[in-house]
Amino acid sequence: MAFPHRPDAPELPDFSMLKRLARDQLIYLLEQQHEVDKLYKVENKPALSSSEQLCFLVRPRIKNMRYIASLVNADKLAGRTRKYKVIFSPQKFYACEMVLEEEGIYGDVSCDEWAFSLLPLDVDLLSMELPEFFRDYFLEGDQRWINTVAQALHLLSTLYGPFPNCYGIGRCAKMAYELWRNLEEEEDGETKGRRPEIGHIFLLDRDVDFVTALCSQVVYEGLVDDTFRIKCGSVDFGPEVTSSDKSLKVLLNADDKVFNEIRNEHFSNVFGFLSQKARNLQAQYDRRRGMDIKQMKNFVSQELKGLKQEHRLLSLHIGACESIMKKKTKQDFQELIKTEHALLEGFNIRESTSYIEEHIDRQVSPIESLRLMCLLSITENGLIPKDYRSLKTQYLQSYGPEHLLTFSNLRRAGLLTEQAPGDTLTAVESKVSKLVTDKAAGKITDAFSSLAKRSNFRAISKKLNLIPRVDGEYDLKVPRDMAYVFSGAYVPLSCRIIEQVLERRSWQGLDEVVRLLNCSDFAFTDMTKEDKASSESLRLILVVFLGGCTFSEISALRFLGREKGYRFIFLTTAVTNSARLMEAMSEVKA
Amino acid sequence: MDCYTANWNPLGDSAFYRKYELYSMDWDLKEELRDCLVAAAPYGGPIALLRNPWRKEKAASVRPVLDIYSASGMPLASLLWKSGPVVSLGWSAEEELLCVQEDGAVLVYGLHGDFRRHFSMGNEVLQNRVLDARIFHTEFGSGVAILTGAHRFTLSANVGDLKLRRMPEVPGLQSAPSCWTVLCQDRVAHILLAVGPDLYLLDHAACSAVTPPGLAPGVSSFLQMAVSFTYRHLALFTDTGYIWMGTASLKEKLCEFNCNIRAPPKQMVCWCVYAAHSKERAVVVAWERRLMVVGDAPESIQFVLDEDSYLVPELDGVRIFSRSTHEFLHEVPAASEEIFKIASMAPGALLLEAQKEYEKESQKADEYLREIQELGQLTQAVQQCIEAAGHEHQPDMQKSLLRAASFGKCFLDRFPPDSFVHMCQDLRVLNAVRDYHIGIPLTYSQYKQLTIQVLLDRLVLRRLYPLAIQICEYLRLPEVQGVSRILAHWACYKVQQKDVSDEDVARAINQKLGDTPGVSYSDIAARAYGCGRTELAIKVWVCWSMSHAQGSRPLRAGTLIWVRARLGVFTVLLHLKNELNRGDFFMTLRNQPMALSLYRQFCKHQELETLKDLYNQDDNHQELGSFHIRASYAAEERIEGRVAALQTAADAFYKAKNEFAAKATEDQMRLLRLQRRLEDELGGQFLDLSLHDTVTTLILGGHNKRAEQLARDFRIPDKRLWWLKLTALADLEDWEELEKFSKSKKSPIGYLPFVEICMKQHNKYEAKKYASRVGPEQKVKALLLVGDVAQAADVAIEHRNEAELSLVLSHCTGATDGATADKIQRARAQAQKK
């Protein structure tokens, strides 16, 4: 069932080196500290350890610093003296040291950095595991992480050779790219002369395409993520899946033979596939009958283990499927998908709006309601003022007044806006653009210009033909294009852009689209005339998602790769989905 | 070598004094020392000269010049004195120059003539002017004592922590005391003053007359008094030419001497050798052309002074400098005396001799050595040589003594090498700092008293960074105490060099400091900012961040901008914050959107109040409103506080012209109050529920009236209310009430939801009741929901609706619905025919 790659598809680079590098560095850091005897999770309670030194391995977050400070200060009060070491991963921020200083413990702790920024979650998926990137950059306008991204790119290029072709779109992408280029130049010579292993790199900001990320996922891996939440490439299957009374943590990657075959499939196919697989498995078991002793011995020693393993995985995924089915195939889900498709295609807006209103009235789920509102806003270039007010009022009544702040966040990020009458909008626009040109500093920053940004989704959709015209039923078993990841209703915008640019090897002819995306200044290409790049490497493409990517996008691009003989490698700040995006924007009571 | 003791002068039977030259001064003084105010810091410290002090005969229009020299006469600073008349100069323990002005103001200058600060000695001093002032050193630091025109004393024991103390009045004091000094006893500073033949001791409570025991009669006035470096001993010089020496407590006389010179001495210095030694007291008295060393002996040692000289008391001797030379006068230490005394047979002397003979390849070496060994004094001999080496000034002599020690060591088993090694190290350091260019003529005892840390500080103070670092490295001091500290100081100094470009400074700092542990870059950046070099502050920080991130590497302007945007801004930001006042700080931020957003984030976590001020300053009412909203549920506990916070938020939203938010906030205030009332009246938990949940809770609690009232008050739309009631009643399984409700009026949400909800509660019976009331469009769905496939099929056929037909068909399962399925197929076929 799973479609094999074309025989000439390039081999993926070996990313286990990244893991090895990170591990060695961590061991080195910890060895300096001597003997680690126990690991604790950093959470807000005192660490009950009698050891003489404490070592914290943390993300550079102010919250964590406060926790460490409280711990150290508690020790001080109790008259204990210990050694403290804080290892920041992937890097140290000045603000953190500042907090330590303000808390009066800067002198008591020593700091280190563990430059572990790339976690290979799968053979083709590298994650920086920085979920906060999204909120920090797209909401707060904090650009500190961009440096981390640049460092990561630099690391990749030192390990796997230079990238001859670079493309990117988005403000953050451009900044990261330029910063990275500077790093490269300063260290010139190191990567020069190496054969490039990866032919293309494509950087893309999440805010270029919010729509795709906001849609319900229907590809198996995406669905599992939406339903059970995949964390760091593994998922906790609860008792309802394992059909026992224990939860089970399962690694989801290409090593899982069963999962590997269904991960990119539309959910409607998965069940059929699994039952087919189960029958095959049974048949293989059944071969036992009529075996003589020798064959039996062979079978037990060689095949049985594999079969058992497969059996276990199969039953797990069947359990997961059942669980998903239970949750999703109800009337509600069908309606939901229908509404989403209607929003994407832009018809029956009134009906969709009242569906959303009902959704809110019934308190189905705060995150889901919010997601639908955002989807409506983006696809429609903002809500009409009446809806904007009434939906928000309804929402506040249903889910609590603190969401007033959520709305303010969403507005700032450009996710949920009000349609402004034409002239005022342009006035704001011109004002903002004036600000930007006036102040050099404004150019780099102003992440808030999204206030005046129109999403122009409808126009883009038309230009890029995102809604495929389908005659009759879309056969999800034999996908024709990337739209299959959304039941044939919508081609993910981000993936379409990548496809188009790769086809043209530049942004040429996409000017209009780029303009509609409000990225005129932030779309770039950079080709080096490298003859060294082998044809194989030129079919290897690294896609960098700044702000997170969804499994649907990954599946779509994998599909594209199979069609065109490419292999895609994904580098993302974190794997995300609609719920995570919304939660990042939500203000929740502490 | 033979006349090595030529400059030794015996005092009494057993003590020798020697005077040797430290430096020949090349400071090219235009005026005589006597025309200047002079101050020299102890421990080989710098010399300050204020030329042309305010003397009556000079025209006041000429501005005096303040010069600072090292002990070797190298000029360190020179500045025109622009302030008021100076009465006295003095050095603090931190080698800061204190200039006491006539009006009681004390100006503090650094070693390089940089103005540090100033303070006043109080109003009383200001009014009465300063007659005389002394700077003295105590264990707390340096103090200032002042004699005012009203003949009152004011003192501060520590200028670092200024506490003025006005001493009590001396009864009947009409004129200035003939001489006075500051004594320090039991950690308290006293003043000893002489008025005519009387001595008075002033402490902060009282003034008491004292009499030195055993004072010779006939004294009508004390001309000079001197207290020892350690405040333990005191010397008094009377108008009869008589010198009394005793303890500073005035309880014991140690010795006396009559020099028969009645002229008042220019300077008198009393010192006691720091190390315990039998003859540990001596007084040096200087007149214009004569220098006299007086001790417990009938004779004194006299020197002729060719030039105008100035005495600097030291721990273990006296430094004497004049226009051309700088000399040191001290008692010959015991070890040296033993070794070098003519015809000495001390083991050390023999060892030195033995070593010399050994070098001459003479057999006498063996004889000498044997002699020492026979007496079993070789260990002692080696120790003596080592110790004596420490007290020698000439490196040649140090070397030969050390060589002797090393030679002697060879014949000893298990002689601990520490003392030898340490002495070698110490001497190397001492010789380095005694160098002419450095000009810190420390003796070994002084050095031990001062400690290496302080010495390093002093080198840093003199900006002798390379030497300081070499010393640290040579002595293998821990980096944090040694090299890093010095580098940090260096960098702080470097950023103050205004004539060097930012880029160069930043690069230089980065190259030198690299990854040295323990260096606080923020301090350096702060210092740079302090000098008004914001750009540099940023660069320093950025350089470091860059080098830290991937080892040292050259900088590029392009990168700088980028990195600054992320890393550097913060540093500068926080320093700006500390340096500027709020208003200016916020104004600065406004022009730096990047910095602003960073700062906001920081504040969100760390300084909420500041965040508020920030928004206030910006008139950012929207954010201000949000801030108060957050406060209403995060910071405030009491309901009144929360309502108040919300009120503030609402006001802010109005100002921001965000009526929606303002209204919503006001609604929330109402809701909060109401919830509070509900809790009071009905009990249960209402606070913090959303409006919807509040109403639901009311219904679940059976308070239907209240629920309806609430819905009216808050204008809950009908649709929502129906959904809400429906869900709540179904949850209660109050089917009767539900039915009543369904009939209360026409449902705004139709009846399909009733069916759905009933089915969710698995009540098919009730569901069927409502299925019949569902409007025609949704009838099929409703029937399907209750599981009545057959009827659904009928309705669908009746409607002739293709979509409905297929929906029903999809619900037909297996055998049970076979007939229905056929029916539909037939209907379809029929429809197509038509």
PDB file of N, CA, C and O in Angstrom, chain B residues 668-702:
ATOM      1  N   GLN B 668     -17.999  41.530  33.058  1.00  0.00           N
ATOM      2  CA  GLN B 668     -17.300  40.609  33.944  1.00  0.00           C
ATOM      3  C   GLN B 668     -17.356  41.111  35.389  1.00  0.00           C
ATOM      4  O   GLN B 668     -17.501  40.344  36.328  1.00  0.00           O
ATOM      5  N   MET B 669     -17.260  42.440  35.549  1.00  0.00           N
ATOM      6  CA  MET B 669     -17.353  42.998  36.899  1.00  0.00           C
ATOM      7  C   MET B 669     -18.715  42.678  37.508  1.00  0.00           C
ATOM      8  O   MET B 669     -18.826  42.261  38.665  1.00  0.00           O
ATOM      9  N   ARG B 670     -19.723  42.867  36.705  1.00  0.00           N
ATOM     10  CA  ARG B 670     -21.071  42.579  37.196  1.00  0.00           C
ATOM     11  C   ARG B 670     -21.179  41.121  37.574  1.00  0.00           C
ATOM     12  O   ARG B 670     -21.713  40.749  38.616  1.00  0.00           O
ATOM     13  N   LEU B 671     -20.633  40.294  36.677  1.00  0.00           N
ATOM     14  CA  LEU B 671     -20.735  38.850  36.897  1.00  0.00           C
ATOM     15  C   LEU B 671     -20.026  38.466  38.194  1.00  0.00           C
ATOM     16  O   LEU B 671     -20.551  37.690  38.988  1.00  0.00           O
ATOM     17  N   LEU B 672     -18.863  39.038  38.399  1.00  0.00           N
ATOM     18  CA  LEU B 672     -18.103  38.706  39.604  1.00  0.00           C
ATOM     19  C   LEU B 672     -18.901  39.046  40.856  1.00  0.00           C
ATOM     20  O   LEU B 672     -19.016  38.240  41.782  1.00  0.00           O
ATOM     21  N   ARG B 673     -19.476  40.230  40.854  1.00  0.00           N
ATOM     22  CA  ARG B 673     -20.252  40.654  42.029  1.00  0.00           C
ATOM     23  C   ARG B 673     -21.420  39.704  42.250  1.00  0.00           C
ATOM     24  O   ARG B 673     -21.720  39.297  43.368  1.00  0.00           O
ATOM     25  N   LEU B 674     -22.041  39.366  41.111  1.00  0.00           N
ATOM     26  CA  LEU B 674     -23.195  38.503  41.205  1.00  0.00           C
ATOM     27  C   LEU B 674     -22.828  37.120  41.714  1.00  0.00           C
ATOM     28  O   LEU B 674     -23.518  36.546  42.562  1.00  0.00           O
ATOM     29  N   GLN B 675     -21.706  36.635  41.188  1.00  0.00           N
ATOM     30  CA  GLN B 675     -21.259  35.308  41.626  1.00  0.00           C
ATOM     31  C   GLN B 675     -20.986  35.316  43.120  1.00  0.00           C
ATOM     32  O   GLN B 675     -21.302  34.369  43.825  1.00  0.00           O
ATOM     33  N   ARG B 676     -20.416  36.406  43.553  1.00  0.00           N
ATOM     34  CA  ARG B 676     -20.147  36.529  44.978  1.00  0.00           C
ATOM     35  C   ARG B 676     -21.437  36.441  45.794  1.00  0.00           C
ATOM     36  O   ARG B 676     -21.533  35.740  46.790  1.00  0.00           O
ATOM     37  N   ARG B 677     -22.460  37.149  45.251  1.00  0.00           N
ATOM     38  CA  ARG B 677     -23.731  37.144  45.973  1.00  0.00           C
ATOM     39  C   ARG B 677     -24.331  35.741  45.974  1.00  0.00           C
ATOM     40  O   ARG B 677     -24.842  35.257  46.965  1.00  0.00           O
ATOM     41  N   LEU B 678     -24.215  35.090  44.827  1.00  0.00           N
ATOM     42  CA  LEU B 678     -24.767  33.741  44.716  1.00  0.00           C
ATOM     43  C   LEU B 678     -24.092  32.819  45.718  1.00  0.00           C
ATOM     44  O   LEU B 678     -24.733  32.006  46.364  1.00  0.00           O
ATOM     45  N   GLU B 679     -22.771  32.979  45.815  1.00  0.00           N
ATOM     46  CA  GLU B 679     -22.049  32.118  46.756  1.00  0.00           C
ATOM     47  C   GLU B 679     -22.540  32.364  48.174  1.00  0.00           C
ATOM     48  O   GLU B 679     -22.706  31.433  48.963  1.00  0.00           O
ATOM     49  N   ASP B 680     -22.745  33.640  48.476  1.00  0.00           N
ATOM     50  CA  ASP B 680     -23.215  33.971  49.816  1.00  0.00           C
ATOM     51  C   ASP B 680     -24.596  33.398  50.080  1.00  0.00           C
ATOM     52  O   ASP B 680     -24.870  32.877  51.160  1.00  0.00           O
ATOM     53  N   GLU B 681     -25.463  33.511  49.063  1.00  0.00           N
ATOM     54  CA  GLU B 681     -26.851  33.159  49.311  1.00  0.00           C
ATOM     55  C   GLU B 681     -27.120  31.679  49.135  1.00  0.00           C
ATOM     56  O   GLU B 681     -27.888  31.083  49.876  1.00  0.00           O
ATOM     57  N   LEU B 682     -26.471  31.098  48.119  1.00  0.00           N
ATOM     58  CA  LEU B 682     -26.792  29.716  47.803  1.00  0.00           C
ATOM     59  C   LEU B 682     -25.720  28.737  48.230  1.00  0.00           C
ATOM     60  O   LEU B 682     -25.927  27.537  48.237  1.00  0.00           O
ATOM     61  N   GLY B 683     -24.587  29.272  48.543  1.00  0.00           N
ATOM     62  CA  GLY B 683     -23.466  28.363  48.816  1.00  0.00           C
ATOM     63  C   GLY B 683     -22.951  27.806  47.507  1.00  0.00           C
ATOM     64  O   GLY B 683     -23.462  28.124  46.430  1.00  0.00           O
ATOM     65  N   GLY B 684     -21.959  26.974  47.580  1.00  0.00           N
ATOM     66  CA  GLY B 684     -21.415  26.385  46.357  1.00  0.00           C
ATOM     67  C   GLY B 684     -20.376  27.286  45.722  1.00  0.00           C
ATOM     68  O   GLY B 684     -20.065  28.365  46.228  1.00  0.00           O
ATOM     69  N   GLN B 685     -19.867  26.814  44.618  1.00  0.00           N
ATOM     70  CA  GLN B 685     -18.745  27.482  43.973  1.00  0.00           C
ATOM     71  C   GLN B 685     -19.244  28.185  42.721  1.00  0.00           C
ATOM     72  O   GLN B 685     -19.706  27.544  41.786  1.00  0.00           O
ATOM     73  N   PHE B 686     -19.200  29.499  42.719  1.00  0.00           N
ATOM     74  CA  PHE B 686     -19.614  30.231  41.533  1.00  0.00           C
ATOM     75  C   PHE B 686     -18.502  31.085  40.952  1.00  0.00           C
ATOM     76  O   PHE B 686     -18.437  31.306  39.766  1.00  0.00           O
ATOM     77  N   LEU B 687     -17.642  31.572  41.828  1.00  0.00           N
ATOM     78  CA  LEU B 687     -16.602  32.493  41.383  1.00  0.00           C
ATOM     79  C   LEU B 687     -15.769  31.870  40.273  1.00  0.00           C
ATOM     80  O   LEU B 687     -15.485  30.669  40.312  1.00  0.00           O
ATOM     81  N   ASP B 688     -15.409  32.710  39.328  1.00  0.00           N
ATOM     82  CA  ASP B 688     -14.519  32.313  38.249  1.00  0.00           C
ATOM     83  C   ASP B 688     -15.159  31.403  37.209  1.00  0.00           C
ATOM     84  O   ASP B 688     -14.497  30.960  36.293  1.00  0.00           O
ATOM     85  N   LEU B 689     -16.433  31.124  37.361  1.00  0.00           N
ATOM     86  CA  LEU B 689     -17.088  30.391  36.283  1.00  0.00           C
ATOM     87  C   LEU B 689     -17.398  31.375  35.168  1.00  0.00           C
ATOM     88  O   LEU B 689     -17.567  32.574  35.404  1.00  0.00           O
ATOM     89  N   SER B 690     -17.474  30.841  33.959  1.00  0.00           N
ATOM     90  CA  SER B 690     -17.906  31.725  32.881  1.00  0.00           C
ATOM     91  C   SER B 690     -19.408  31.937  33.042  1.00  0.00           C
ATOM     92  O   SER B 690     -20.058  31.248  33.822  1.00  0.00           O
ATOM     93  N   LEU B 691     -19.926  32.879  32.302  1.00  0.00           N
ATOM     94  CA  LEU B 691     -21.351  33.187  32.407  1.00  0.00           C
ATOM     95  C   LEU B 691     -22.174  31.936  32.131  1.00  0.00           C
ATOM     96  O   LEU B 691     -23.092  31.582  32.873  1.00  0.00           O
ATOM     97  N   HIS B 692     -21.791  31.274  31.061  1.00  0.00           N
ATOM     98  CA  HIS B 692     -22.491  30.064  30.649  1.00  0.00           C
ATOM     99  C   HIS B 692     -22.498  29.042  31.781  1.00  0.00           C
ATOM    100  O   HIS B 692     -23.531  28.497  32.139  1.00  0.00           O
ATOM    101  N   ASP B 693     -21.330  28.833  32.349  1.00  0.00           N
ATOM    102  CA  ASP B 693     -21.224  27.832  33.405  1.00  0.00           C
ATOM    103  C   ASP B 693     -21.991  28.256  34.650  1.00  0.00           C
ATOM    104  O   ASP B 693     -22.517  27.416  35.375  1.00  0.00           O
ATOM    105  N   THR B 694     -22.035  29.552  34.879  1.00  0.00           N
ATOM    106  CA  THR B 694     -22.780  30.031  36.030  1.00  0.00           C
ATOM    107  C   THR B 694     -24.254  29.666  35.897  1.00  0.00           C
ATOM    108  O   THR B 694     -24.871  29.131  36.833  1.00  0.00           O
ATOM    109  N   VAL B 695     -24.784  29.958  34.725  1.00  0.00           N
ATOM    110  CA  VAL B 695     -26.199  29.667  34.507  1.00  0.00           C
ATOM    111  C   VAL B 695     -26.428  28.165  34.601  1.00  0.00           C
ATOM    112  O   VAL B 695     -27.377  27.700  35.243  1.00  0.00           O
ATOM    113  N   THR B 696     -25.547  27.392  33.982  1.00  0.00           N
ATOM    114  CA  THR B 696     -25.686  25.934  34.037  1.00  0.00           C
ATOM    115  C   THR B 696     -25.707  25.464  35.489  1.00  0.00           C
ATOM    116  O   THR B 696     -26.554  24.648  35.883  1.00  0.00           O
ATOM    117  N   THR B 697     -24.764  25.987  36.267  1.00  0.00           N
ATOM    118  CA  THR B 697     -24.690  25.562  37.661  1.00  0.00           C
ATOM    119  C   THR B 697     -25.995  25.885  38.382  1.00  0.00           C
ATOM    120  O   THR B 697     -26.475  25.097  39.199  1.00  0.00           O
ATOM    121  N   LEU B 698     -26.537  27.061  38.065  1.00  0.00           N
ATOM    122  CA  LEU B 698     -27.796  27.441  38.706  1.00  0.00           C
ATOM    123  C   LEU B 698     -28.903  26.449  38.355  1.00  0.00           C
ATOM    124  O   LEU B 698     -29.664  26.009  39.215  1.00  0.00           O
ATOM    125  N   ILE B 699     -28.962  26.101  37.081  1.00  0.00           N
ATOM    126  CA  ILE B 699     -30.020  25.185  36.667  1.00  0.00           C
ATOM    127  C   ILE B 699     -29.816  23.830  37.313  1.00  0.00           C
ATOM    128  O   ILE B 699     -30.750  23.214  37.833  1.00  0.00           O
ATOM    129  N   LEU B 700     -28.573  23.381  37.301  1.00  0.00           N
ATOM    130  CA  LEU B 700     -28.276  22.082  37.907  1.00  0.00           C
ATOM    131  C   LEU B 700     -28.637  22.096  39.385  1.00  0.00           C
ATOM    132  O   LEU B 700     -29.029  21.087  39.949  1.00  0.00           O
ATOM    133  N   GLY B 701     -28.514  23.271  40.007  1.00  0.00           N
ATOM    134  CA  GLY B 701     -28.861  23.380  41.420  1.00  0.00           C
ATOM    135  C   GLY B 701     -30.349  23.590  41.626  1.00  0.00           C
ATOM    136  O   GLY B 701     -30.800  23.772  42.756  1.00  0.00           O
ATOM    137  N   GLY B 702     -31.092  23.658  40.539  1.00  0.00           N
ATOM    138  CA  GLY B 702     -32.535  23.799  40.645  1.00  0.00           C
ATOM    139  C   GLY B 702     -33.014  25.229  40.822  1.00  0.00           C
ATOM    140  O   GLY B 702     -34.153  25.476  41.167  1.00  0.00           O
TER     141      GLY B 702
END
